[in-house]
Coordinates of C-alpha atoms in Angstrom, one line a residue:
Chain A
M1 CA 151.7 128.0 75.0
S2 CA 152.1 129.4 71.5
D3 CA 151.8 125.8 70.2
A4 CA 148.4 125.5 71.7
K5 CA 145.8 124.5 69.2
K6 CA 142.2 125.9 69.4
F7 CA 139.8 122.9 69.8
M8 CA 136.0 123.3 69.0
Y9 CA 133.8 120.7 70.4
I10 CA 130.3 120.8 68.6
N11 CA 127.6 119.1 70.7
R12 CA 124.3 118.4 68.8
K13 CA 122.7 115.5 70.7
A14 CA 120.3 115.3 73.7
P15 CA 122.0 113.9 76.9
Y16 CA 120.7 110.4 77.6
G17 CA 119.3 108.8 74.4
T18 CA 122.6 108.3 73.0
I19 CA 126.2 108.1 74.4
Y20 CA 127.4 111.2 72.5
A21 CA 127.0 113.7 74.9
W22 CA 128.7 112.0 77.7
E23 CA 131.6 110.8 75.4
S24 CA 132.1 114.5 74.3
L25 CA 132.3 115.6 77.8
E26 CA 134.9 113.0 78.6
V27 CA 137.0 114.0 75.5
V28 CA 136.6 117.6 76.6
L29 CA 138.0 117.0 79.9
I30 CA 141.0 114.9 78.6
G31 CA 141.9 117.7 76.1
A32 CA 141.8 120.2 78.6
A33 CA 144.3 118.4 80.7
F34 CA 146.7 119.0 77.6
D35 CA 146.5 122.9 78.0
Q36 CA 144.6 123.3 74.7
E37 CA 142.4 126.2 74.0
V38 CA 139.1 124.6 74.3
S39 CA 135.7 125.9 73.2
L40 CA 132.4 124.1 73.3
A41 CA 129.5 124.7 71.2
F42 CA 125.9 123.4 72.1
V43 CA 123.4 123.5 69.0
D44 CA 120.3 121.6 68.0
D45 CA 119.3 119.1 70.7
G46 CA 122.7 119.6 72.2
V47 CA 121.3 122.6 74.1
Y48 CA 119.3 120.0 76.2
Q49 CA 122.6 118.8 77.7
L50 CA 122.9 122.1 79.7
M51 CA 119.3 122.0 81.2
K52 CA 119.2 122.6 84.9
G53 CA 117.5 120.3 87.3
Q54 CA 118.4 116.8 85.6
D55 CA 117.5 113.9 88.0
T56 CA 118.2 110.6 86.7
T57 CA 117.2 108.8 89.8
D58 CA 114.2 106.9 88.3
V59 CA 115.8 105.7 85.1
G60 CA 118.9 104.1 86.3
I61 CA 121.4 106.1 84.4
K62 CA 124.2 108.3 85.7
N63 CA 123.4 112.0 85.6
F64 CA 126.5 113.6 84.4
S65 CA 125.1 117.0 84.1
P66 CA 127.0 118.3 87.3
T67 CA 130.2 117.8 85.5
Y68 CA 129.5 120.8 83.2
A69 CA 129.9 122.9 86.3
A70 CA 133.6 121.7 86.7
L71 CA 134.6 122.7 83.3
G72 CA 135.5 126.2 84.6
D73 CA 138.1 124.7 86.8
Y74 CA 139.8 123.1 83.8
D75 CA 140.0 126.5 82.1
V76 CA 137.2 125.6 79.7
N77 CA 135.2 128.8 79.9
K78 CA 134.1 129.4 76.4
I79 CA 130.6 127.8 76.0
Y80 CA 128.7 128.9 73.2
V81 CA 125.1 128.2 73.0
E82 CA 123.1 128.9 69.6
K83 CA 120.3 131.3 70.2
E84 CA 118.2 129.8 67.5
S85 CA 118.5 126.4 68.9
L86 CA 117.2 127.6 72.3
E87 CA 114.3 129.5 70.6
A88 CA 113.3 126.6 68.4
R89 CA 112.7 124.5 71.6
G90 CA 110.9 127.1 73.7
L91 CA 114.0 127.6 76.0
T92 CA 115.8 130.5 77.3
L93 CA 119.4 131.1 79.1
E94 CA 117.4 130.7 82.4
D95 CA 116.7 127.0 81.8
L96 CA 120.1 126.1 81.6
Q97 CA 122.7 125.6 84.4
H98 CA 124.5 128.8 85.6
L99 CA 128.2 127.9 84.5
V100 CA 131.0 130.1 85.8
W101 CA 134.8 130.3 85.9
E102 CA 137.2 132.3 87.9
D103 CA 139.5 134.8 86.1
E104 CA 142.9 134.6 87.8
D105 CA 143.9 137.9 85.9
E106 CA 141.2 139.7 87.8
D107 CA 141.7 138.4 91.3
W108 CA 139.7 135.3 90.6
A109 CA 136.4 137.1 89.8
E110 CA 133.6 134.8 88.9
K111 CA 132.6 135.2 85.3
D112 CA 129.7 133.6 83.1
S113 CA 131.0 130.7 81.0
I114 CA 127.9 130.5 78.8
R115 CA 127.5 132.8 75.8
V116 CA 124.3 132.7 73.8
V117 CA 125.3 133.4 70.3
T118 CA 123.5 133.6 66.8
S119 CA 124.1 131.0 64.1
A120 CA 126.0 133.7 62.2
E121 CA 128.2 134.6 65.1
L122 CA 128.9 130.9 65.7
A123 CA 129.8 130.3 62.1
E124 CA 132.4 132.9 62.6
I125 CA 133.7 131.4 65.8
F126 CA 133.9 128.0 63.9
E127 CA 136.1 129.7 61.2
Q128 CA 138.9 130.6 63.8
Q129 CA 139.4 127.1 65.2
D130 CA 142.3 124.7 64.4
I131 CA 140.5 121.5 65.0
T132 CA 136.8 120.8 65.1
L133 CA 135.3 117.7 66.9
S134 CA 131.7 117.0 66.3
F135 CA 129.5 114.9 68.6
Chain B
M1 CA 91.8 97.4 67.6
S2 CA 93.7 99.9 69.6
I3 CA 97.4 100.5 69.4
L4 CA 99.8 102.0 72.0
H5 CA 102.5 103.8 69.9
T6 CA 105.8 104.6 71.7
V7 CA 108.2 107.2 70.3
N8 CA 111.7 107.7 71.7
K9 CA 113.1 110.3 69.5
S10 CA 113.1 114.0 69.9
T11 CA 111.0 115.5 67.2
Y12 CA 113.6 118.3 66.8
E13 CA 116.0 115.7 65.8
R14 CA 114.2 113.3 63.8
D15 CA 110.7 112.9 62.0
T16 CA 109.8 109.8 64.0
L17 CA 106.9 111.4 65.8
E18 CA 105.6 113.1 62.7
A19 CA 105.5 109.6 61.0
C20 CA 103.8 108.0 64.0
V21 CA 101.1 110.9 64.1
R22 CA 100.7 110.6 60.4
L23 CA 100.2 107.0 60.4
A24 CA 98.3 106.3 63.6
A25 CA 94.6 105.5 63.6
K26 CA 92.2 108.0 65.2
G27 CA 91.7 107.2 68.8
G28 CA 95.3 105.7 69.3
S29 CA 97.6 106.4 72.2
V30 CA 101.1 107.7 71.8
L31 CA 103.6 107.3 74.7
L32 CA 106.8 109.5 74.5
I33 CA 109.7 107.8 76.2
E34 CA 113.4 108.7 76.4
D35 CA 114.3 111.5 74.1
G36 CA 110.9 111.5 72.8
V37 CA 109.7 113.5 75.8
Y38 CA 111.3 116.6 74.6
S39 CA 108.5 116.7 71.8
A40 CA 105.9 117.2 74.6
M41 CA 107.1 120.4 75.8
S42 CA 105.1 123.6 74.8
G43 CA 106.5 126.7 73.5
G44 CA 108.8 125.1 70.9
N45 CA 108.4 125.3 66.9
K46 CA 107.5 121.7 66.8
S47 CA 105.0 121.7 69.7
N48 CA 102.2 121.9 67.1
V49 CA 103.0 118.1 65.9
I50 CA 101.2 117.2 69.1
E51 CA 98.8 120.2 69.5
N52 CA 97.3 119.3 65.9
A53 CA 96.9 115.7 66.5
K54 CA 93.5 116.0 68.3
D55 CA 92.3 112.4 67.5
L56 CA 95.3 110.9 69.6
S57 CA 95.9 110.7 73.3
F58 CA 99.4 111.6 74.3
Y59 CA 101.4 110.5 77.5
V60 CA 104.9 110.9 78.6
L61 CA 107.1 108.8 81.0
G62 CA 107.6 110.8 84.1
P63 CA 110.9 109.4 85.0
D64 CA 112.3 110.4 81.5
I65 CA 111.1 114.1 81.9
K66 CA 112.6 114.2 85.3
A67 CA 116.0 112.9 84.0
R68 CA 116.0 115.6 81.4
G69 CA 115.3 118.4 83.7
L70 CA 111.9 119.2 82.0
S71 CA 109.1 120.5 84.1
E72 CA 105.5 118.9 84.1
D73 CA 104.2 122.6 84.1
R74 CA 105.4 123.2 80.6
L75 CA 103.8 120.1 79.0
I76 CA 101.6 120.7 76.2
D77 CA 98.0 120.9 77.2
G78 CA 96.4 117.4 77.5
V79 CA 99.6 115.5 77.6
K80 CA 99.4 113.0 80.6
V81 CA 102.3 111.9 82.7
V82 CA 102.5 108.2 83.6
D83 CA 104.9 106.2 85.6
Y84 CA 106.5 102.7 84.8
K85 CA 103.2 101.3 86.1
G86 CA 101.3 103.5 83.8
F87 CA 103.3 102.3 81.0
V88 CA 102.5 98.7 81.8
E89 CA 98.8 99.6 82.1
L90 CA 98.7 101.3 78.7
S91 CA 100.6 98.3 77.2
V92 CA 97.8 95.9 78.5
S93 CA 94.7 98.1 77.9
N94 CA 95.8 98.3 74.2
D95 CA 95.7 95.4 71.7
S96 CA 99.3 95.8 70.7
V97 CA 102.4 98.0 71.0
S98 CA 104.1 99.6 68.2
A99 CA 107.6 101.1 68.8
W100 CA 108.6 104.0 66.5
L101 CA 112.4 104.3 66.5

């Protein structure tokens, strides 16, 4: 795994108005299948992608939000949400889905995938990546 | 002359709603649809765009807030929820419809 690259996917769009959010999710799942080190960042309107309780029955669009809960099974467990973006929108961590993963090194203990970070912290995390893809 | 304005962009991403509010005549109606519904949530730092526009009536399309996991309880005071039938009624009760993109 020493040749694994660190991939960062930056998500900045709300989920249904454009196709970016869904496309990003598709690419993330493909990338994860290739054993890369995957991180996701949700900033600006991208934080809306993780809202809990999405129900698209009446708008005739596929609700892809349950797929975020499957990311843990693909070893995608570094999900960063920018604190400033949440606050600007009057949101808190409680408004988002509770995403978890199971740590095989600790007897499959369930751990939180979402980490709320400041802009400054996120900037440092971006610096550590090999490849950044923006959606 | 009365106009129904529709806005389908989030005010946190685009200035569409601000342009609409600035250019809509007193007494006009603004219906927030698609990503426009995010602008109707209270507690955000852009909530004042709607709160300050006292001369306009604001509506949101219910199916679009439900799709996005938003709660009617957290809408800015005075914003009314309409369904698709309500959208049609607003369209016919105004003289014209202006779609802000």
